[in-house]
Amino acid sequence: MSQRQPRRPSGHQETTSGEQGAVRYGDVFPAVAGGLAEKPVAPQDAATMQSAENLVFGQTLRGGPAAAMQSAATANERMGAVGHDQATDATAVQGVTVSETRVPGGRIVTEFVAGQAVGQYLARDDDAGGGGGGAGAGARGASAGGVGKDMTKVTIGEALEATALAAGDAPVERSDAAAIQAAEARATGLDANVPGGLAARAQSAAAANAWASRDEDKATLGDVLANAATRLVADKPVESGDALGVAGAENRNRDDGTARPGGVAASMAAAARLNRDEAVWDQ
């Protein structure tokens, strides 16, 4: 790695003494630009990228972005530049994702941190299932970009985006946050919230809305669920069990015990019906 050049802190953030000498995103990924390049790599950023790689490939890629981020975050934690549970604010808002684009003979895999590409490589079809640590080894599941899933099926991310259209002006409530958390867990297979993910955003919005005195000051479902499919670290077609699990989470947290019209549970139920009937609209 070349020697790190001195950087000037971005306008809204001053470099603290604890961050002097920290390994920053710009040091690890030279193509990263803007404020992200100045941010020290944090442990939770690396953990989230590891989870994303594991969901898509079944393992962390040897020499990949997650491994590089983990090394940098470990060094930063040892020098006291970041805390063990710390996540970079940019990644907490915009997330960490892995996407795939199908090409003849394989797929192009791209990994993103806060919307900026930090790694891209070709995974050949004949590499899949091999024992090595390359990009094609043991690939499974669907990426945040959605390529690799059954394109005839409605995914959880797409159902959440449908909610943003159907009930986008509705303020986020506790029941909505619970439903979104259940939906994200079904999509990713993770028991814990993804830092900066949809569930985390929904929970923060619901908590803030509980204290807001005016509806115009409240965060809406449209605010939280816009572009939901691209914000998930993994996605999958909606199945009946997914819809039932989300409905249970939403209903348990509503005072009247019923789902919000056009809400998360309703969109998931509609998606499950479409998928079950192979997209036949008239049932």
Coordinates of C-alpha atoms in Angstrom, one line a residue:
M1 CA 0.0 0.0 0.0
S2 CA 1.4 3.4 -0.9
Q3 CA 2.1 5.8 1.9
R4 CA -1.0 7.8 2.9
Q5 CA -1.0 11.4 1.9
P6 CA -2.1 14.0 4.3
R7 CA -5.8 14.9 4.0
R8 CA -7.8 17.9 5.0
P9 CA -10.9 17.1 7.1
S10 CA -14.2 17.6 5.4
G11 CA -16.0 20.8 6.2
H12 CA -18.5 19.5 8.8
Q13 CA -16.1 17.2 10.7
E14 CA -12.9 18.1 12.5
T15 CA -10.2 15.5 12.8
T16 CA -9.8 14.6 16.5
S17 CA -6.5 13.7 18.1
G18 CA -7.7 10.1 18.3
E19 CA -8.2 9.9 14.6
Q20 CA -4.7 11.1 13.7
G21 CA -3.0 8.4 11.7
A22 CA -6.2 6.3 11.4
V23 CA -6.6 4.2 8.3
R24 CA -9.3 5.9 6.2
Y25 CA -11.5 4.7 3.3
G26 CA -9.4 6.7 0.9
D27 CA -6.3 4.8 2.0
V28 CA -7.9 1.3 1.5
F29 CA -10.0 2.1 -1.6
P30 CA -8.3 4.8 -3.7
A31 CA -11.3 5.3 -6.0
V32 CA -13.5 6.4 -3.0
A33 CA -14.2 10.2 -3.2
G34 CA -15.8 12.9 -1.1
G35 CA -16.4 12.8 2.6
L36 CA -16.3 9.0 2.8
A37 CA -12.6 9.0 1.8
E38 CA -11.8 11.0 5.0
K39 CA -13.7 8.6 7.3
P40 CA -11.8 6.1 9.4
V41 CA -12.9 2.5 8.6
A42 CA -15.0 1.4 11.5
P43 CA -15.6 -2.1 12.9
Q44 CA -19.3 -2.2 12.2
D45 CA -18.7 -1.2 8.6
A46 CA -16.5 -4.2 8.2
A47 CA -18.9 -6.5 9.9
T48 CA -21.7 -5.4 7.7
M49 CA -19.7 -6.0 4.6
Q50 CA -18.7 -9.4 5.9
S51 CA -22.4 -10.2 6.4
A52 CA -23.2 -9.0 2.8
E53 CA -20.5 -11.2 1.3
N54 CA -21.6 -14.2 3.4
L55 CA -25.2 -13.8 2.3
V56 CA -24.2 -13.7 -1.4
F57 CA -21.2 -16.0 -1.5
G58 CA -21.6 -18.2 1.6
Q59 CA -18.2 -16.9 2.8
T60 CA -16.0 -13.8 3.2
L61 CA -13.9 -13.4 0.0
R62 CA -10.2 -13.8 0.6
G63 CA -8.5 -10.5 -0.3
G64 CA -11.9 -8.9 -0.9
P65 CA -13.3 -5.6 0.4
A66 CA -14.6 -7.1 3.6
A67 CA -11.2 -8.5 4.5
A68 CA -9.5 -5.2 3.7
M69 CA -12.0 -3.3 5.8
Q70 CA -11.6 -5.7 8.7
S71 CA -7.8 -5.2 8.7
A72 CA -8.2 -1.5 8.6
A73 CA -10.9 -1.4 11.3
T74 CA -8.8 -3.6 13.6
A75 CA -5.9 -1.3 13.3
N76 CA -8.1 1.7 13.9
E77 CA -9.6 0.1 17.0
R78 CA -6.2 -0.8 18.4
M79 CA -5.0 2.9 18.1
G80 CA -8.2 4.2 19.7
A81 CA -9.4 6.0 16.6
V82 CA -12.8 4.1 16.6
G83 CA -14.8 2.1 19.1
H84 CA -15.6 -1.6 18.7
D85 CA -19.3 -0.9 18.2
Q86 CA -18.8 2.2 16.0
A87 CA -20.1 2.5 12.4
T88 CA -19.3 5.3 10.0
D89 CA -22.2 7.8 9.7
A90 CA -22.2 7.6 5.9
T91 CA -22.5 3.8 6.0
A92 CA -25.2 4.0 8.7
V93 CA -27.3 6.1 6.4
Q94 CA -26.5 4.7 3.0
G95 CA -25.6 1.1 3.9
V96 CA -23.2 -1.5 2.5
T97 CA -24.3 -3.7 -0.4
V98 CA -23.2 -6.4 -2.8
S99 CA -24.8 -6.5 -6.2
E100 CA -24.5 -8.8 -9.3
T101 CA -24.9 -8.2 -13.0
R102 CA -25.4 -11.3 -15.2
V103 CA -23.0 -11.4 -18.2
P104 CA -22.3 -14.3 -20.7
G105 CA -20.4 -17.0 -18.8
G106 CA -20.7 -15.5 -15.4
R107 CA -21.6 -12.3 -13.5
I108 CA -20.0 -9.1 -12.5
V109 CA -20.0 -8.6 -8.7
T110 CA -19.8 -5.1 -7.3
E111 CA -19.5 -4.2 -3.7
F112 CA -20.5 -0.7 -2.4
V113 CA -19.9 1.3 0.7
A114 CA -22.3 4.3 1.2
G115 CA -23.1 4.1 -2.5
Q116 CA -19.5 4.1 -3.7
A117 CA -18.0 1.0 -5.4
V118 CA -15.1 -0.4 -3.5
G119 CA -14.6 -3.7 -5.4
Q120 CA -15.6 -5.2 -8.7
Y121 CA -14.7 -8.5 -10.3
L122 CA -15.9 -11.2 -12.7
A123 CA -17.2 -14.4 -11.1
R124 CA -17.3 -17.1 -13.8
D125 CA -20.1 -19.7 -13.8
D126 CA -17.5 -22.6 -13.8
D127 CA -16.0 -21.2 -10.6
A128 CA -19.2 -21.6 -8.6
G129 CA -19.1 -24.2 -6.0
G130 CA -15.3 -24.5 -6.0
G131 CA -13.4 -24.8 -2.9
G132 CA -11.2 -21.8 -3.4
G133 CA -11.7 -18.3 -2.0
G134 CA -12.4 -16.5 -5.3
A135 CA -15.5 -14.5 -6.1
G136 CA -17.3 -17.5 -7.5
A137 CA -16.7 -19.9 -4.7
G138 CA -19.9 -21.2 -3.1
A139 CA -22.0 -18.4 -4.5
R140 CA -25.6 -18.5 -3.3
G141 CA -28.6 -16.3 -2.6
A142 CA -29.5 -13.0 -4.2
S143 CA -27.7 -9.7 -4.0
A144 CA -29.0 -6.3 -3.1
G145 CA -29.1 -5.5 -6.8
G146 CA -31.5 -8.3 -7.3
V147 CA -29.7 -10.2 -10.2
G148 CA -29.7 -13.9 -9.5
K149 CA -33.2 -14.1 -8.2
D150 CA -36.2 -15.4 -10.1
M151 CA -37.2 -12.3 -12.0
T152 CA -40.8 -13.4 -12.3
K153 CA -41.3 -13.3 -8.6
V154 CA -42.0 -10.2 -6.4
T155 CA -39.3 -9.8 -3.8
I156 CA -39.5 -8.5 -0.3
G157 CA -37.7 -5.3 -1.3
E158 CA -40.2 -4.7 -4.1
A159 CA -43.1 -5.3 -1.7
L160 CA -41.6 -2.7 0.7
E161 CA -41.3 -0.3 -2.2
A162 CA -44.9 -0.9 -3.0
T163 CA -45.7 0.1 0.5
A164 CA -43.9 3.4 0.0
L165 CA -46.2 4.0 -3.0
A166 CA -49.4 2.9 -1.4
A167 CA -49.0 4.4 2.1
G168 CA -46.0 6.6 1.6
D169 CA -47.5 9.7 3.3
A170 CA -48.4 7.8 6.5
P171 CA -46.2 8.6 9.5
V172 CA -44.1 5.6 10.7
E173 CA -45.5 4.0 13.7
R174 CA -44.2 1.3 16.1
S175 CA -46.2 -1.4 14.2
D176 CA -44.7 -0.3 10.9
A177 CA -41.1 -0.5 12.3
A178 CA -41.9 -4.0 13.7
A179 CA -43.2 -5.1 10.3
I180 CA -40.2 -3.7 8.4
Q181 CA -37.8 -5.3 10.9
A182 CA -39.5 -8.7 10.3
A183 CA -39.4 -8.2 6.5
E184 CA -35.7 -7.2 6.5
A185 CA -34.9 -10.3 8.7
R186 CA -36.7 -12.5 6.3
A187 CA -34.9 -11.0 3.3
T188 CA -31.4 -11.1 4.8
G189 CA -31.6 -14.2 7.1
L190 CA -30.0 -12.1 9.8
D191 CA -31.3 -12.1 13.4
A192 CA -29.9 -8.6 14.1
N193 CA -30.6 -5.3 12.4
V194 CA -28.2 -4.3 9.6
P195 CA -26.5 -1.0 10.7
G196 CA -28.2 1.8 8.8
G197 CA -30.6 -0.7 7.2
L198 CA -34.4 -0.4 6.7
A199 CA -35.3 -1.7 10.2
A200 CA -32.9 0.6 12.0
R201 CA -34.2 3.6 10.0
A202 CA -37.8 2.6 10.7
Q203 CA -37.2 2.2 14.4
S204 CA -35.5 5.6 14.7
A205 CA -38.3 7.2 12.7
A206 CA -41.0 5.6 14.9
A207 CA -39.2 6.7 18.1
A208 CA -38.8 10.3 16.8
N209 CA -42.4 10.4 15.6
A210 CA -43.7 9.5 19.0
W211 CA -42.3 12.8 20.3
A212 CA -43.3 14.9 17.3
S213 CA -46.3 17.2 18.0
R214 CA -47.2 17.9 14.4
D215 CA -47.8 15.3 11.6
E216 CA -45.8 17.4 9.1
D217 CA -42.7 16.9 11.4
K218 CA -43.0 13.1 11.3
A219 CA -41.0 10.8 9.1
T220 CA -43.2 8.8 6.7
L221 CA -43.2 5.3 5.3
G222 CA -42.2 6.9 2.0
D223 CA -39.1 8.4 3.6
V224 CA -38.0 5.1 5.1
L225 CA -38.9 2.7 2.3
A226 CA -38.0 4.6 -0.8
N227 CA -35.6 2.4 -3.0
A228 CA -36.0 -0.3 -0.4
A229 CA -34.9 -3.1 -2.8
T230 CA -31.5 -1.5 -3.3
R231 CA -31.0 -0.9 0.4
L232 CA -31.3 -4.5 1.4
V233 CA -28.0 -6.4 1.7
A234 CA -29.9 -9.4 0.2
D235 CA -33.4 -10.0 -1.2
K236 CA -35.7 -12.9 -1.9
P237 CA -39.1 -13.7 -3.4
V238 CA -41.9 -13.3 -0.9
E239 CA -43.4 -16.5 0.3
S240 CA -46.5 -17.2 2.3
G241 CA -44.5 -17.7 5.5
D242 CA -42.8 -14.4 5.0
A243 CA -46.1 -12.6 4.7
L244 CA -47.5 -14.3 7.7
G245 CA -44.5 -13.5 9.8
V246 CA -44.6 -9.8 8.9
A247 CA -48.4 -9.6 9.4
G248 CA -47.9 -11.1 12.9
A249 CA -45.3 -8.5 13.8
E250 CA -47.4 -5.6 12.5
N251 CA -50.6 -6.8 14.1
R252 CA -49.0 -7.4 17.5
N253 CA -47.9 -3.8 17.7
R254 CA -51.1 -2.1 16.6
D255 CA -53.6 -1.1 19.2
D256 CA -56.6 -2.5 17.3
G257 CA -54.6 -5.6 16.3
T258 CA -55.3 -5.1 12.5
A259 CA -52.9 -4.4 9.7
R260 CA -52.6 -0.9 8.2
P261 CA -54.4 -0.7 4.8
G262 CA -51.8 -0.5 2.1
G263 CA -49.1 -1.1 4.7
V264 CA -46.2 -3.5 4.9
A265 CA -48.2 -6.5 5.9
A266 CA -50.8 -5.8 3.1
S267 CA -48.1 -5.4 0.5
M268 CA -46.3 -8.6 1.6
A269 CA -49.6 -10.5 1.5
A270 CA -50.3 -9.3 -2.0
A271 CA -46.8 -10.2 -3.2
A272 CA -47.1 -13.7 -1.7
R273 CA -50.4 -14.2 -3.5
L274 CA -48.9 -13.1 -6.8
N275 CA -45.9 -15.3 -6.4
R276 CA -48.0 -18.3 -5.4
D277 CA -50.3 -17.9 -8.4
E278 CA -47.3 -17.2 -10.7
A279 CA -48.3 -13.6 -11.3
V280 CA -51.9 -14.3 -12.3
W281 CA -53.7 -11.1 -11.3
D282 CA -57.2 -12.4 -11.4
Q283 CA -57.5 -15.0 -8.7

